[in-house]
């Protein structure tokens, strides 16, 4: 039974959202001086592809908190600003409109789960990096 | 305040998931003889693009119930069968990996919200169609 219980399953979306929220709370409680993250370059691989969003660890910190607020309110930002990335995403998404709704549902469910798992790791890495900066061993 | 309260906001993801779940419960309670839906063609526009998934209203009925089960468990199907649609979606999704995680998060959140709203309408239309078939006025 335990294997099928949503609360104990690794692939549970709601649990993944809650796990992200806790990771951000932990980050906030640990990072007492966020300004120490300013101008510290992010060395993550994905930064190469999206330079404008991860110039330094401080902007990552702000982004992770902003996403947490959206997750906790569960409000969907329908009037997104038309940034370069959004325009690119909308172009990619065009053929999705012709897809059957069940496949589309699974695609977005998996996608949301996957990006939340990545963001949780990113939050934990940022927290660890701050500990390094202030010279506290993990 | 009411405008910002998640419970009363139209764009709330969790509320949209719950609304879908209720629509499917209502469909199940109304459609006492699902077999009457067999061989009744679905006249929805999206069927043209995805013939294999909506051959008749009965297959739509089964699909809507199956999605409801996934929604209620909130378990993410990671080991999806590699159908033609999934392969096509994965191909579309490749460039997404290079996108910054905040844009990707918003893309999947909006996508899930949008597909759930469409599926809720589809569920209500199917329920109405059944009422027409058995000759009960809505």
Short mmCIF file of C-alpha atoms in Angstrom, two decimals:
data_model
loop_
_atom_site.label_atom_id
_atom_site.label_comp_id
_atom_site.label_asym_id
_atom_site.label_seq_id
_atom_site.Cartn_x
_atom_site.Cartn_y
_atom_site.Cartn_z
CA UNK A 1 0.00 0.00 0.00
CA UNK A 2 2.69 2.48 0.98
CA UNK A 3 4.07 2.48 -2.55
CA UNK A 4 0.79 3.82 -3.91
CA UNK A 5 0.09 6.34 -1.19
CA UNK A 6 0.34 9.83 -2.72
CA UNK A 7 1.90 11.27 0.43
CA UNK A 8 4.88 8.93 0.27
CA UNK A 9 5.36 8.81 -3.44
CA UNK A 10 8.34 10.56 -4.99
CA UNK A 11 6.36 11.45 -8.10
CA UNK A 12 3.65 13.35 -6.28
CA UNK A 13 3.19 16.85 -7.73
CA UNK A 14 1.64 18.45 -4.64
CA UNK A 15 4.37 17.00 -2.44
CA UNK A 16 7.01 18.30 -4.87
CA UNK A 17 5.49 21.79 -4.66
CA UNK A 18 5.50 21.62 -0.85
CA UNK A 19 9.09 20.35 -0.86
CA UNK A 20 10.11 23.34 -2.98
CA UNK A 21 8.34 25.71 -0.63
CA UNK A 22 10.19 24.23 2.39
CA UNK A 23 13.55 24.46 0.59
CA UNK A 24 12.94 28.18 -0.05
CA UNK A 25 11.90 28.75 3.61
CA UNK A 26 15.09 27.04 4.70
CA UNK A 27 17.10 29.19 2.28
CA UNK A 28 15.49 32.37 3.66
CA UNK A 29 16.21 31.35 7.25
CA UNK A 30 19.83 30.54 6.40
CA UNK A 31 20.65 33.51 4.18
CA UNK A 32 20.53 36.35 6.70
CA UNK A 33 22.55 38.68 4.47
CA UNK A 34 21.37 38.16 0.89
CA UNK A 35 23.48 41.08 -0.25
CA UNK A 36 26.56 38.84 0.15
CA UNK A 37 25.30 37.01 -2.94
CA UNK A 38 25.56 40.09 -5.14
CA UNK A 39 28.09 39.84 -7.97
CA UNK A 40 28.89 36.22 -7.08
CA UNK A 41 28.61 34.49 -10.47
CA UNK A 42 26.38 31.46 -10.74
CA UNK A 43 28.44 28.57 -12.07
CA UNK A 44 25.50 26.44 -13.08
CA UNK A 45 25.51 25.02 -16.58
CA UNK A 46 22.08 26.34 -17.50
CA UNK A 47 23.32 29.91 -17.13
CA UNK A 48 25.11 29.68 -20.43
CA UNK A 49 21.82 29.42 -22.23
CA UNK A 50 19.94 32.07 -20.26
CA UNK A 51 22.45 34.72 -19.34
CA UNK A 52 19.96 37.44 -18.55
CA UNK A 53 18.32 35.57 -15.68
CA UNK A 54 21.30 34.35 -13.68
CA UNK A 55 23.92 37.00 -13.75
CA UNK A 56 24.67 36.52 -10.07
CA UNK A 57 23.54 34.43 -7.11
CA UNK A 58 21.51 37.32 -5.76
CA UNK A 59 19.24 37.35 -8.82
CA UNK A 60 18.81 33.58 -8.42
CA UNK A 61 17.85 34.14 -4.78
CA UNK A 62 15.20 36.71 -5.80
CA UNK A 63 13.89 34.45 -8.57
CA UNK A 64 13.56 31.41 -6.27
CA UNK A 65 11.57 33.46 -3.74
CA UNK A 66 9.32 34.89 -6.44
CA UNK A 67 8.54 31.41 -7.79
CA UNK A 68 7.79 30.23 -4.23
CA UNK A 69 5.20 33.01 -3.89
CA UNK A 70 3.49 31.88 -7.09
CA UNK A 71 3.59 28.23 -5.95
CA UNK A 72 2.09 29.07 -2.56
CA UNK A 73 -0.72 31.19 -3.97
CA UNK A 74 -1.18 28.65 -6.80
CA UNK A 75 -2.23 31.62 -8.94
CA UNK A 76 -1.41 31.24 -12.61
CA UNK A 77 0.24 34.34 -14.12
CA UNK A 78 -1.84 34.66 -17.28
CA UNK A 79 -0.68 38.16 -18.14
CA UNK A 80 2.99 37.29 -18.33
CA UNK A 81 5.36 39.96 -19.55
CA UNK A 82 6.35 39.29 -23.10
CA UNK A 83 10.04 38.72 -22.53
CA UNK A 84 12.35 37.12 -25.06
CA UNK A 85 12.06 33.76 -23.32
CA UNK A 86 8.28 33.82 -23.20
CA UNK A 87 8.04 34.67 -26.88
CA UNK A 88 10.37 31.75 -27.65
CA UNK A 89 8.32 29.42 -25.43
CA UNK A 90 5.06 30.46 -27.06
CA UNK A 91 6.54 29.70 -30.46
CA UNK A 92 7.64 26.27 -29.26
CA UNK A 93 4.17 25.69 -27.78
CA UNK A 94 2.24 26.39 -31.00
CA UNK A 95 2.23 22.80 -32.30
CA UNK A 96 1.04 21.66 -28.86
CA UNK A 97 -2.40 23.08 -29.62
CA UNK A 98 -2.94 20.28 -32.14
CA UNK A 99 -2.04 17.58 -29.61
CA UNK A 100 -4.67 15.45 -27.94
CA UNK A 101 -5.57 16.80 -24.48
CA UNK A 102 -4.52 13.72 -22.54
CA UNK A 103 -0.96 13.85 -23.93
CA UNK A 104 -0.90 17.61 -23.34
CA UNK A 105 -2.05 17.14 -19.73
CA UNK A 106 0.70 14.59 -19.08
CA UNK A 107 3.29 16.75 -20.82
CA UNK A 108 2.60 19.79 -18.62
CA UNK A 109 2.19 17.70 -15.45
CA UNK A 110 5.56 16.01 -16.05
CA UNK A 111 7.11 19.34 -17.07
CA UNK A 112 5.93 21.13 -13.94
CA UNK A 113 7.09 18.25 -11.75
CA UNK A 114 10.48 18.20 -13.41
CA UNK A 115 11.10 21.97 -13.24
CA UNK A 116 10.03 22.03 -9.57
CA UNK A 117 12.48 19.24 -8.76
CA UNK A 118 15.26 21.19 -10.51
CA UNK A 119 14.34 24.40 -8.69
CA UNK A 120 14.41 22.59 -5.34
CA UNK A 121 17.95 21.39 -6.07
CA UNK A 122 18.91 24.89 -7.19
CA UNK A 123 17.56 26.32 -3.90
CA UNK A 124 19.53 23.80 -1.86
CA UNK A 125 22.70 24.49 -3.86
CA UNK A 126 22.30 28.23 -3.35
CA UNK A 127 21.87 27.72 0.39
CA UNK A 128 25.03 25.58 0.49
CA UNK A 129 26.93 28.18 -1.54
CA UNK A 130 25.97 30.89 0.98
CA UNK A 131 27.28 28.71 3.80
CA UNK A 132 30.58 28.42 1.86
CA UNK A 133 30.70 32.20 1.40
CA UNK A 134 30.26 32.91 5.10
CA UNK A 135 32.70 30.10 5.93
CA UNK A 136 30.33 27.75 7.72
CA UNK A 137 30.85 24.06 6.98
CA UNK A 138 27.74 22.11 5.95
CA UNK B 1 -8.75 41.53 -0.60
CA UNK B 2 -11.19 39.13 -2.23
CA UNK B 3 -9.52 39.63 -5.60
CA UNK B 4 -6.25 38.29 -4.26
CA UNK B 5 -7.66 35.40 -2.26
CA UNK B 6 -6.53 32.15 -3.95
CA UNK B 7 -9.83 30.43 -3.20
CA UNK B 8 -11.87 32.96 -5.17
CA UNK B 9 -9.49 33.59 -8.01
CA UNK B 10 -10.30 32.23 -11.45
CA UNK B 11 -6.62 31.62 -12.20
CA UNK B 12 -5.99 29.35 -9.26
CA UNK B 13 -4.42 26.05 -10.34
CA UNK B 14 -5.55 23.98 -7.35
CA UNK B 15 -9.10 25.29 -7.69
CA UNK B 16 -9.04 24.44 -11.41
CA UNK B 17 -7.94 20.89 -10.60
CA UNK B 18 -10.76 20.58 -8.06
CA UNK B 19 -13.28 22.02 -10.52
CA UNK B 20 -12.25 19.38 -13.06
CA UNK B 21 -12.63 16.64 -10.49
CA UNK B 22 -16.17 17.81 -9.64
CA UNK B 23 -17.13 18.00 -13.31
CA UNK B 24 -16.02 14.37 -13.78
CA UNK B 25 -17.94 13.27 -10.65
CA UNK B 26 -21.04 14.98 -12.02
CA UNK B 27 -20.48 13.28 -15.40
CA UNK B 28 -20.21 9.87 -13.70
CA UNK B 29 -23.38 10.44 -11.69
CA UNK B 30 -25.29 11.56 -14.79
CA UNK B 31 -24.05 8.95 -17.25
CA UNK B 32 -25.63 5.81 -15.86
CA UNK B 33 -25.24 3.90 -19.12
CA UNK B 34 -21.85 4.84 -20.59
CA UNK B 35 -22.29 2.19 -23.28
CA UNK B 36 -24.81 4.53 -24.97
CA UNK B 37 -21.81 6.67 -25.90
CA UNK B 38 -20.20 3.92 -27.94
CA UNK B 39 -19.88 4.67 -31.65
CA UNK B 40 -21.26 8.19 -31.18
CA UNK B 41 -18.73 10.32 -33.04
CA UNK B 42 -17.16 13.21 -31.22
CA UNK B 43 -17.73 16.37 -33.24
CA UNK B 44 -15.10 18.42 -31.50
CA UNK B 45 -12.63 20.28 -33.65
CA UNK B 46 -9.56 18.87 -31.95
CA UNK B 47 -10.44 15.39 -33.09
CA UNK B 48 -9.25 16.16 -36.57
CA UNK B 49 -5.71 16.49 -35.29
CA UNK B 50 -5.75 13.52 -32.92
CA UNK B 51 -7.96 10.88 -34.48
CA UNK B 52 -6.70 7.98 -32.46
CA UNK B 53 -7.84 9.36 -29.10
CA UNK B 54 -11.40 10.46 -29.79
CA UNK B 55 -12.95 7.97 -32.09
CA UNK B 56 -16.19 8.04 -30.13
CA UNK B 57 -17.71 9.68 -27.06
CA UNK B 58 -17.15 6.53 -25.03
CA UNK B 59 -13.36 6.78 -25.45
CA UNK B 60 -13.58 10.43 -24.39
CA UNK B 61 -15.56 9.35 -21.30
CA UNK B 62 -12.86 6.79 -20.39
CA UNK B 63 -10.08 9.33 -21.00
CA UNK B 64 -11.71 12.02 -18.83
CA UNK B 65 -12.10 9.54 -15.94
CA UNK B 66 -8.50 8.37 -16.29
CA UNK B 67 -7.18 11.96 -16.17
CA UNK B 68 -9.34 12.61 -13.08
CA UNK B 69 -7.68 9.66 -11.34
CA UNK B 70 -4.24 11.10 -12.10
CA UNK B 71 -5.34 14.56 -10.92
CA UNK B 72 -6.76 13.21 -7.65
CA UNK B 73 -3.69 11.14 -6.84
CA UNK B 74 -1.45 13.99 -8.06
CA UNK B 75 1.00 11.28 -9.13
CA UNK B 76 3.10 12.18 -12.14
CA UNK B 77 3.24 9.40 -14.76
CA UNK B 78 6.98 9.35 -15.40
CA UNK B 79 7.02 6.06 -17.27
CA UNK B 80 4.62 7.17 -19.97
CA UNK B 81 4.05 4.83 -22.88
CA UNK B 82 5.97 6.00 -25.89
CA UNK B 83 2.99 6.72 -28.10
CA UNK B 84 3.18 8.74 -31.28
CA UNK B 85 1.90 11.85 -29.46
CA UNK B 86 4.40 11.55 -26.64
CA UNK B 87 7.29 11.19 -29.06
CA UNK B 88 6.07 14.31 -30.89
CA UNK B 89 5.74 16.20 -27.59
CA UNK B 90 9.21 15.20 -26.45
CA UNK B 91 10.63 16.48 -29.73
CA UNK B 92 8.82 19.79 -29.25
CA UNK B 93 10.06 19.97 -25.66
CA UNK B 94 13.78 19.59 -26.50
CA UNK B 95 14.50 23.33 -26.88
CA UNK B 96 12.75 23.91 -23.54
CA UNK B 97 15.73 22.42 -21.75
CA UNK B 98 17.76 25.49 -22.70
CA UNK B 99 15.18 27.87 -21.28
CA UNK B 100 15.62 29.63 -17.96
CA UNK B 101 13.79 27.77 -15.17
CA UNK B 102 11.47 30.64 -14.22
CA UNK B 103 10.07 30.91 -17.76
CA UNK B 104 9.80 27.11 -17.92
CA UNK B 105 7.94 27.02 -14.60
CA UNK B 106 5.43 29.64 -15.82
CA UNK B 107 5.06 27.88 -19.17
CA UNK B 108 4.10 24.54 -17.59
CA UNK B 109 1.95 26.16 -14.90
CA UNK B 110 -0.02 28.10 -17.53
CA UNK B 111 -0.13 25.03 -19.79
CA UNK B 112 -1.51 22.78 -17.06
CA UNK B 113 -4.06 25.41 -16.06
CA UNK B 114 -5.16 25.86 -19.65
CA UNK B 115 -5.48 22.15 -20.48
CA UNK B 116 -7.44 21.54 -17.24
CA UNK B 117 -9.87 24.34 -18.14
CA UNK B 118 -10.37 22.80 -21.60
CA UNK B 119 -10.88 19.32 -20.12
CA UNK B 120 -13.48 20.67 -17.69
CA UNK B 121 -15.46 22.16 -20.61
CA UNK B 122 -15.07 18.88 -22.51
CA UNK B 123 -16.45 16.97 -19.50
CA UNK B 124 -19.45 19.31 -19.25
CA UNK B 125 -20.11 19.05 -23.01
CA UNK B 126 -19.97 15.26 -22.85
CA UNK B 127 -22.45 15.25 -19.95
CA UNK B 128 -24.82 17.52 -21.93
CA UNK B 129 -24.46 15.33 -25.01
CA UNK B 130 -25.48 12.26 -22.97
CA UNK B 131 -28.57 14.12 -21.76
CA UNK B 132 -29.42 14.83 -25.42
CA UNK B 133 -28.94 11.16 -26.32
CA UNK B 134 -31.31 9.94 -23.59
CA UNK B 135 -33.73 12.73 -24.47
CA UNK B 136 -33.55 14.71 -21.23
CA UNK B 137 -33.59 18.50 -21.65
CA UNK B 138 -30.83 20.36 -19.86
#
